[in-house]
Coordinates of C-alpha atoms in Angstrom, one line a residue:
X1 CA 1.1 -18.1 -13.4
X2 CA 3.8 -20.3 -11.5
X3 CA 6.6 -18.7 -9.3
X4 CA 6.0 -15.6 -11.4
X5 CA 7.3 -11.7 -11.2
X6 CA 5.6 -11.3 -12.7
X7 CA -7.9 17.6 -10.0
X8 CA -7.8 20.7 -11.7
X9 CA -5.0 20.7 -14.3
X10 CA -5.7 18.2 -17.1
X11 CA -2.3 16.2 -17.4
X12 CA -0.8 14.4 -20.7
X13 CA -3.2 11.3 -22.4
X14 CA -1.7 8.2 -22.5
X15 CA -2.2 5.6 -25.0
X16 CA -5.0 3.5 -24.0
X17 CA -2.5 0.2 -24.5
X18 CA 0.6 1.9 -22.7
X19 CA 2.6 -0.2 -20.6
X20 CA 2.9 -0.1 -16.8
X21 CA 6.7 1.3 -17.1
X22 CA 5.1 3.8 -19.8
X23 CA 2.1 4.9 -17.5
X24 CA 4.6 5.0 -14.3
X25 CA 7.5 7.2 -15.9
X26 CA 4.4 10.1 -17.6
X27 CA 1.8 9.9 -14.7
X28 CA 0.5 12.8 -13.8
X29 CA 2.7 15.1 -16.1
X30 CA 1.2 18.2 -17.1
X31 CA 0.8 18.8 -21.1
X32 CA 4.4 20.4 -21.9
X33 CA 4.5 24.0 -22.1
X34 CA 8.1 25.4 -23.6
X35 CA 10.6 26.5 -21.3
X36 CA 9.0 24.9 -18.8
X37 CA 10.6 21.6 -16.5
X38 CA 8.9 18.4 -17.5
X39 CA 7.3 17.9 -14.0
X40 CA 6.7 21.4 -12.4
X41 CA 8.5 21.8 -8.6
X42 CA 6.4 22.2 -5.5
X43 CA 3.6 24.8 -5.0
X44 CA 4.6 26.0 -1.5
X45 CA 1.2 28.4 -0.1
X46 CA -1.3 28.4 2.6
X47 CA -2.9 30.5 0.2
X48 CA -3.5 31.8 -3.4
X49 CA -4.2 34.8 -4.7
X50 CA -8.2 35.3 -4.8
X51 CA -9.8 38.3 -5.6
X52 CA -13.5 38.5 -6.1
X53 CA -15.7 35.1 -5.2
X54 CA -13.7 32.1 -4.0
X55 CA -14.3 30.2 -7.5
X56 CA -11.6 27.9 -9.2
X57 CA -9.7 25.0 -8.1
X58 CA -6.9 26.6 -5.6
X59 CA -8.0 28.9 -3.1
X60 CA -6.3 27.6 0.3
X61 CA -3.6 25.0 1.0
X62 CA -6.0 23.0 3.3
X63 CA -8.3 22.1 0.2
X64 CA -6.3 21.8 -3.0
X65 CA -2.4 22.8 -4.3
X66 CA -1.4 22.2 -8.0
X67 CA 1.4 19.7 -6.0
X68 CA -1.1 17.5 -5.0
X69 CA -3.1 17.3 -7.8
X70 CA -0.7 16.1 -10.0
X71 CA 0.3 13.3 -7.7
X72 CA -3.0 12.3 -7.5
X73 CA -3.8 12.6 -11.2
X74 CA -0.4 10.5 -11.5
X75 CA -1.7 7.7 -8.7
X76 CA -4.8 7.6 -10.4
X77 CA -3.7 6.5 -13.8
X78 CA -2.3 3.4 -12.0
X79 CA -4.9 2.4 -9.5
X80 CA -7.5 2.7 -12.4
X81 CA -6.2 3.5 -16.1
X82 CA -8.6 4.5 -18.1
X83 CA -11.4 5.0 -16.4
X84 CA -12.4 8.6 -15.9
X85 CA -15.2 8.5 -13.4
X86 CA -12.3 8.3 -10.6
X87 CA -10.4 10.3 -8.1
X88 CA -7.4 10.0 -6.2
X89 CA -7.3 12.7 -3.0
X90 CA -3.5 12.3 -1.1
X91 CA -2.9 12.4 2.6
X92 CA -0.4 12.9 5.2
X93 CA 0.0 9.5 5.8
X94 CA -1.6 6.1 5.1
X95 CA -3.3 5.9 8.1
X96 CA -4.5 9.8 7.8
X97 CA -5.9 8.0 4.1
X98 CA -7.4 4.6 6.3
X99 CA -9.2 6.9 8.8
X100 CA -10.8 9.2 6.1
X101 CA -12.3 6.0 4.9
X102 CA -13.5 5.0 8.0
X103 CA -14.4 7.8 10.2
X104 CA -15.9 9.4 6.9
X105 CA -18.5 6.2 5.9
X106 CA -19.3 4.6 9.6
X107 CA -21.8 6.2 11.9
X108 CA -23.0 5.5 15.4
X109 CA -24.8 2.2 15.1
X110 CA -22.9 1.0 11.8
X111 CA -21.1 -2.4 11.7
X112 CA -17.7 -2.1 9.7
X113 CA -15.8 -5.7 9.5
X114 CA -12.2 -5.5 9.7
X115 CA -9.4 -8.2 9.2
X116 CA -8.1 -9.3 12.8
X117 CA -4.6 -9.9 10.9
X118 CA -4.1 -6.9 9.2
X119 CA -1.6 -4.2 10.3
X120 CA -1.5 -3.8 13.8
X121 CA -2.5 0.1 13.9
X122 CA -6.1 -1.7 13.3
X123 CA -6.4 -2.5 16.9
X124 CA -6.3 1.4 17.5
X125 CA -8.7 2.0 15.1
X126 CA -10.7 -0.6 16.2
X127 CA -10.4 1.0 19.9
X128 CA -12.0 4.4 18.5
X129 CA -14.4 3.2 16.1
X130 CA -15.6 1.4 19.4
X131 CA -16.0 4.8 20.9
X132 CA -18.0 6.2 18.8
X133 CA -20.7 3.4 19.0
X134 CA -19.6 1.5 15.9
X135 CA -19.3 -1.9 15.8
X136 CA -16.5 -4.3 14.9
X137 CA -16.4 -7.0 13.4
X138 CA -13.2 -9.3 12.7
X139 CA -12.0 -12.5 10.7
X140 CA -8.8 -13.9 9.3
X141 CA -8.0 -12.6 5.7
X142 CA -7.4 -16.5 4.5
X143 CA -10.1 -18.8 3.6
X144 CA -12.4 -15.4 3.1
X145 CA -13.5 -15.7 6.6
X146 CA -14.3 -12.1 6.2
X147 CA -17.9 -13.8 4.2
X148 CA -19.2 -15.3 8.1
X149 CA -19.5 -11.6 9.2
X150 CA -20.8 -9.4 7.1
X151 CA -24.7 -9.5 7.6
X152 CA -25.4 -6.3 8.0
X153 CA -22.4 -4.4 8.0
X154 CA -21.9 -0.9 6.0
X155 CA -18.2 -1.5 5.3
X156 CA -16.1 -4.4 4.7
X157 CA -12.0 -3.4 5.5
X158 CA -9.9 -6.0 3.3
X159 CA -6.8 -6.3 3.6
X160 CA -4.3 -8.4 0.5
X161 CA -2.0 -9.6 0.9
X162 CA -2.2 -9.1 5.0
X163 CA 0.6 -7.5 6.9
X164 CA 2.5 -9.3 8.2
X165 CA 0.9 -12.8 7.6
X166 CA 0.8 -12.6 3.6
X167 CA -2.3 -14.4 3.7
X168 CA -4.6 -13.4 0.6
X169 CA -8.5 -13.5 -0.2
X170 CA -10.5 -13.4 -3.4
X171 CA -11.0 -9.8 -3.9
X172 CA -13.8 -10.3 -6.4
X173 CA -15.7 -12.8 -4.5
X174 CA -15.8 -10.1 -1.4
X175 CA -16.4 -7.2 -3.1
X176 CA -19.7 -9.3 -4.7
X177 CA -20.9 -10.8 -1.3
X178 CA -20.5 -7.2 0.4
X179 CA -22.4 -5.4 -2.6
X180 CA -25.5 -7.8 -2.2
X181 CA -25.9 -7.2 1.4
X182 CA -25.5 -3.5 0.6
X183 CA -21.8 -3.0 2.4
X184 CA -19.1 -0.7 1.1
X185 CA -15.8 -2.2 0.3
X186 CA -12.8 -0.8 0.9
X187 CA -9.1 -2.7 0.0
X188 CA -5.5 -1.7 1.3
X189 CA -3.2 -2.1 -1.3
X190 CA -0.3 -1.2 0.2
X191 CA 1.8 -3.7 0.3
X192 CA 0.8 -4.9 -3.8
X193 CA 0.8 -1.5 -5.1
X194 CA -1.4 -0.9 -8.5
X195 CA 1.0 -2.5 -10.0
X196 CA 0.6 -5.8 -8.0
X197 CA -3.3 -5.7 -8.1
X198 CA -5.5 -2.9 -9.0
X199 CA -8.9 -3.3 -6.8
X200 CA -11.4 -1.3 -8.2
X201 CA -11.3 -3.6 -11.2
X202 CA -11.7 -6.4 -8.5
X203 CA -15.0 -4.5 -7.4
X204 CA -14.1 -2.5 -4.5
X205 CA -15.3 0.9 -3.7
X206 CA -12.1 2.5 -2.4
X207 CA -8.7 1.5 -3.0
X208 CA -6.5 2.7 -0.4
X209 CA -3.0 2.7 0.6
X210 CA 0.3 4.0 2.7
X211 CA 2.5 5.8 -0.1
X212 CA 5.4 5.4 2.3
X213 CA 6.0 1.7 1.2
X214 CA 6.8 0.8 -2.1
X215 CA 4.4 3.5 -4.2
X216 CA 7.9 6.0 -3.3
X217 CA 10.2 3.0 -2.4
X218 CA 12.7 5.6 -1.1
X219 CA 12.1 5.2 2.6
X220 CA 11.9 9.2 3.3
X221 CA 8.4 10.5 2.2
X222 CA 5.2 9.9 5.2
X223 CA 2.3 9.8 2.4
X224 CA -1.2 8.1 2.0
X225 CA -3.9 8.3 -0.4
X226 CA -7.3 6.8 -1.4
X227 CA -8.9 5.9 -5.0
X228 CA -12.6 5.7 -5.6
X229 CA -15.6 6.5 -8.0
X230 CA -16.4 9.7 -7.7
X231 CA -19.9 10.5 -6.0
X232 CA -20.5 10.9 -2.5
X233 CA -18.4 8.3 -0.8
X234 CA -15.5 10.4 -1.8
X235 CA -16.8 13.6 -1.1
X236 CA -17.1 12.3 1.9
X237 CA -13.5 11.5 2.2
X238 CA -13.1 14.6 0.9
X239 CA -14.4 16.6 3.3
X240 CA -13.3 14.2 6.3
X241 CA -9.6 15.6 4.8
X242 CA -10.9 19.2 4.3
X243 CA -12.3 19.1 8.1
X244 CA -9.3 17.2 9.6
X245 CA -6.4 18.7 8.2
X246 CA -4.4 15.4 6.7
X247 CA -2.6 16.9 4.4
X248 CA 0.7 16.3 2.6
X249 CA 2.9 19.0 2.3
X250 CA 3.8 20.4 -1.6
X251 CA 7.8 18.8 -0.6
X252 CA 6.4 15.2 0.3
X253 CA 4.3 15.3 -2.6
X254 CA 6.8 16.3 -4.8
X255 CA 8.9 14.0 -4.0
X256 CA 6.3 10.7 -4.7
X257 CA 5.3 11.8 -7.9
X258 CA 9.3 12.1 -8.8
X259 CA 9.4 8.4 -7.1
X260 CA 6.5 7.1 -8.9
X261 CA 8.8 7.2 -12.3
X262 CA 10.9 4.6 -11.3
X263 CA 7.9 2.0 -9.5
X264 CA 7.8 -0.7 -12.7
X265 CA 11.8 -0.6 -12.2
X266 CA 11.9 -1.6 -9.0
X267 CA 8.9 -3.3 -8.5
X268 CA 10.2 -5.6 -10.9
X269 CA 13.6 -5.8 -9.5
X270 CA 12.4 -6.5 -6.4
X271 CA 9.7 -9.1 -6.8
X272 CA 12.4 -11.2 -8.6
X273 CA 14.9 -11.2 -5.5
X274 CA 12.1 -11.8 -3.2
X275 CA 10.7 -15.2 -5.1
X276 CA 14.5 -15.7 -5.4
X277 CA 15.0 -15.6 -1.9
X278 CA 12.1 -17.4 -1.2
X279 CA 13.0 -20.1 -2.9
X280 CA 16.9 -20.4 -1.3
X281 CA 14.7 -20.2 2.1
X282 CA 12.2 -23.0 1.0
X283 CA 14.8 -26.0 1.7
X284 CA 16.3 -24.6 5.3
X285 CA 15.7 -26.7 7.9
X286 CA 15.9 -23.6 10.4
X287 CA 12.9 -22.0 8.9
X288 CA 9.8 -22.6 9.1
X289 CA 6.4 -20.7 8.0
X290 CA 7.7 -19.3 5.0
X291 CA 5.5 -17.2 3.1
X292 CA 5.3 -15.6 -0.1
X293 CA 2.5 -15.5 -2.8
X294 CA 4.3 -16.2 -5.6
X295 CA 5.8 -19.4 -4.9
X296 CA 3.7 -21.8 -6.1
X297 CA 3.2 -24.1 -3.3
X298 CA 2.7 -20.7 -1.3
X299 CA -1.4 -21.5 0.4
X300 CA -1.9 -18.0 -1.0
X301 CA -1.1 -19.1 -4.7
X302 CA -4.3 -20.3 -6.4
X303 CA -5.8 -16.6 -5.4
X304 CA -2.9 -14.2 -5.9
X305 CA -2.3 -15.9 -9.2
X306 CA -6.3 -15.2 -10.7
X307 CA -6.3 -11.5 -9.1
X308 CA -2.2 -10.4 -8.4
X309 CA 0.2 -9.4 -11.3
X310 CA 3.3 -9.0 -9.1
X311 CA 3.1 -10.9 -5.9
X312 CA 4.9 -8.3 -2.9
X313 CA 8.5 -7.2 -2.4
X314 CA 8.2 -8.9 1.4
X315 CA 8.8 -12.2 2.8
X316 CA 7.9 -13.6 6.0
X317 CA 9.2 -16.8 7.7
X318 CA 9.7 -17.9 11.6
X319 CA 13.2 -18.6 12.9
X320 CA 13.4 -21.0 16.1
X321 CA 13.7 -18.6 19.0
X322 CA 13.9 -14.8 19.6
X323 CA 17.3 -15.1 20.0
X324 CA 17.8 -16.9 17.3
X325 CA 15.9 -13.8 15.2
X326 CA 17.7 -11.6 17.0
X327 CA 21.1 -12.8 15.9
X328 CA 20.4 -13.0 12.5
X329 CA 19.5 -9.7 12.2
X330 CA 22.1 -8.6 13.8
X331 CA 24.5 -10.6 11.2
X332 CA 22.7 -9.4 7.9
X333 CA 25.4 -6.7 6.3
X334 CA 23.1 -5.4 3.8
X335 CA 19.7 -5.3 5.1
X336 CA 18.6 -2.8 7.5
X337 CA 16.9 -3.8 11.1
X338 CA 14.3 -1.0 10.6
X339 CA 10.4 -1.3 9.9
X340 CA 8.3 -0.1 7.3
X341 CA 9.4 -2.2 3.6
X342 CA 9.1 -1.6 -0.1
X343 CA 12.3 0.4 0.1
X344 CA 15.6 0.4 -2.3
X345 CA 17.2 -0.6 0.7
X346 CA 16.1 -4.1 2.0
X347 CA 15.1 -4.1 6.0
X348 CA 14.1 -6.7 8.1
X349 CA 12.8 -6.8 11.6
X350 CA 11.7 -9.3 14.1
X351 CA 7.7 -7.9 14.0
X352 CA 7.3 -9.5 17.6
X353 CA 9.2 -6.7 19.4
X354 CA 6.3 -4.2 18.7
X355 CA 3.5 -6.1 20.5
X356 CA 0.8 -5.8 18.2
X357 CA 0.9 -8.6 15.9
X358 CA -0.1 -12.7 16.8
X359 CA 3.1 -13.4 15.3
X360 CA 5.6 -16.2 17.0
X361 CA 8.4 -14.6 18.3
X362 CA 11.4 -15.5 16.0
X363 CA 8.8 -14.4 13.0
X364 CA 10.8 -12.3 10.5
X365 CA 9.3 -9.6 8.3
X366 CA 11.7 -9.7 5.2
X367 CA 11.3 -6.6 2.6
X368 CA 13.8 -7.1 -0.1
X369 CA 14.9 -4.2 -2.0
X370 CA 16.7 -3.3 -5.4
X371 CA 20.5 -4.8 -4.0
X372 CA 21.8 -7.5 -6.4
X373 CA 19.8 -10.5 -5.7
X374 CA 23.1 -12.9 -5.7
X375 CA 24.5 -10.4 -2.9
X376 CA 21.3 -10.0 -0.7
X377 CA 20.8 -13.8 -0.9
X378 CA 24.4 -14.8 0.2
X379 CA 24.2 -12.0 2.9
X380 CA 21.2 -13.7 3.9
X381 CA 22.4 -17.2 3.8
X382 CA 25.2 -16.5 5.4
X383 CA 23.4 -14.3 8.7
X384 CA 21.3 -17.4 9.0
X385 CA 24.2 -19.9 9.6
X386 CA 26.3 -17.3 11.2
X387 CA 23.5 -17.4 13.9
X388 CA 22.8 -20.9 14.3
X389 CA 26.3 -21.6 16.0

């Protein structure tokens, strides 16, 4: 590949062979039932009507809600097709689904190795896993540095590609190291979606991710979830959830599982503008550290290509000075100076400004969205001569 784009209620089978846009659009769909909508509105209730002992699938709106369960059957079909030994459980957020993960596999004494360039919320965790007499562990997600630590560690943290670096590791070869010294391994798919890289078929244990990015693309749903192979590790997660209270509400939920329909749309749509604007960046003598998996001179390449099949709707790069970042984002017409990405609408923001991140201070998180990719680009081309005078 070179430069490429390329619960309770049993829902509807697919076809074993059915295409990504097929799978996405019917995920999760209940079997029809007449006079009934296609996908059934939200469940709003704290509880459900129980008499008798507390048996069946729904009896309070901490532990289950028909909402949620076809969101996560839905999730589940794309994360792991097929295979019917997995779950999906939904959360408020993504980091409500990274702590289950953590807090609900690590005890006192455990040694969990994180990636020390992954999203800067890390360093929080971090903080409190540190509390609880856990120890940490960090390495850069390139080169697989993550291998030199993890003697003796009960989870491995992987994040691919890294936020905001873009750097990317050999799933596969992790996931294999960590299983033969006995270590969990957990991968944050965020910002590939299933549809960019599915990590349970890379050999990880949980695949987990924020469902605010690109999963629901629509930049007005807070949602998380993790996938796994059901046994213990995920009842744990399970009852970390249950215990803690991170749950999505039936609206939130709803509205993914509407947004899932359209992913393979824009997913496509917007992989191809961002390798397109990629490329118009490559030959600018103005920026520098440009980084995007699928261009093929990208150091992330040779990797993304064996284990990606869409490579990211973000691009990073560096711009001279702050200043310099500053007024380019302040001449862009049609991107938004906002964080988060994997919207419709394309954002951008200097990542410096928040503090967390080892990032040079002109560095520029790009996340193209679903505008026409000769329009973004010129807006873009013109913002970054616009601020160079």
């Amino acid at each position: 590949m070179n430069d490429s784009t390329t619960g309770a209620d049993q829902g509807q089978a697919l076809p074993g062979g059915a295409g990504e846009g097929t799978r996405a659009v019917r995920a999760g769909l209940p079997e029809p039932v007449k006079h009934e909508p296609t996908l059934p509105g939200p469940v709003f209730a704290a509880h459900f009507h129980l008499p008798g002992d507390p048996t069946g699938p729904y009896t309070y709106g901490r532990d289950e809600n028909p909402t949620w369960t076809l969101l996560e059957q839905a999730i589940g079909e794309l994360e792991a097709p097929g295979q019917d030994d997995v779950e999906t459980l939904a959360f408020a957020s993504g980091m409500a689904a990274i702590s289950s993960v953590l807090f609900s596999q690590l005890r006192a004494g455990d040694a969990v190795v994180l990636p020390d360039d992954g999203y800067q919320a890390l360093s929080l965790v971090r903080a409190q896993l540190e509390t609880y007499g856990i120890e940490v562990r960090t390495a850069p997600t390139g080169g697989d540095a993550q291998l030199g630590v993890l003697d003796g560690a009960k989870l491995l943290w992987i994040e691919t590609p890294s936020n905001p670096g873009l750097d990317v590791c050999d799933v596969r070869r992790l996931a294999e190291a960590a299983h033969a010294r006995g270590a969990l391994v957990a991968v944050d798919n965020t910002l590939a979606t299933p549809l960019g890289q599915r990590p349970l078929e890379l050999g990880a244990d949980f695949a987990v991710a924020s469902g605010t990015k690109q999963l629901t693309g629509h930049g007005d749903v807070l949602l998380g979830y993790v996938t796994g192979r059901s046994g213990e590790a995920m009842a744990a997660v399970r009852r970390w959830r249950k215990i803690v209270g991170a749950v999505p509400g039936p609206m939130e939920a709803w509205l993914a599982h509407r947004s899932i329909a359209t992913l393979q749309l824009r997913v496509d749509r917007q992989n191809a503008t961002a390798l397109a604007l990629a490329r118009a960046l490559r030959d600018r003598s103005d920026v520098t550290g440009l980084r995007y998996p699928g261009l093929s001179d990208d150091p992330s390449h040779r990797i993304a290509s064996r284990q990606m099949r869409r490579y990211g709707c973000v691009v990073s790069f560096t711009l001279p000075t702050r200043a310099r970042a500053d007024g380019f984002l302040d001449a862009l017409r049609l991107v938004d100076d906002a964080t988060s990405f994997g919207g419709v609408r394309s954002t951008a923001e200097r990542r410096g400004r928040w503090g967390g991140d080892a990032v040079p201070e002109g560095f520029i998180r790009f996340s193209v969205g679903a505008e026409d990719p000769e329009d973004l680009i010129a807006d873009v081309l013109r913002a970054l001569d616009e601020s160079a005078g």
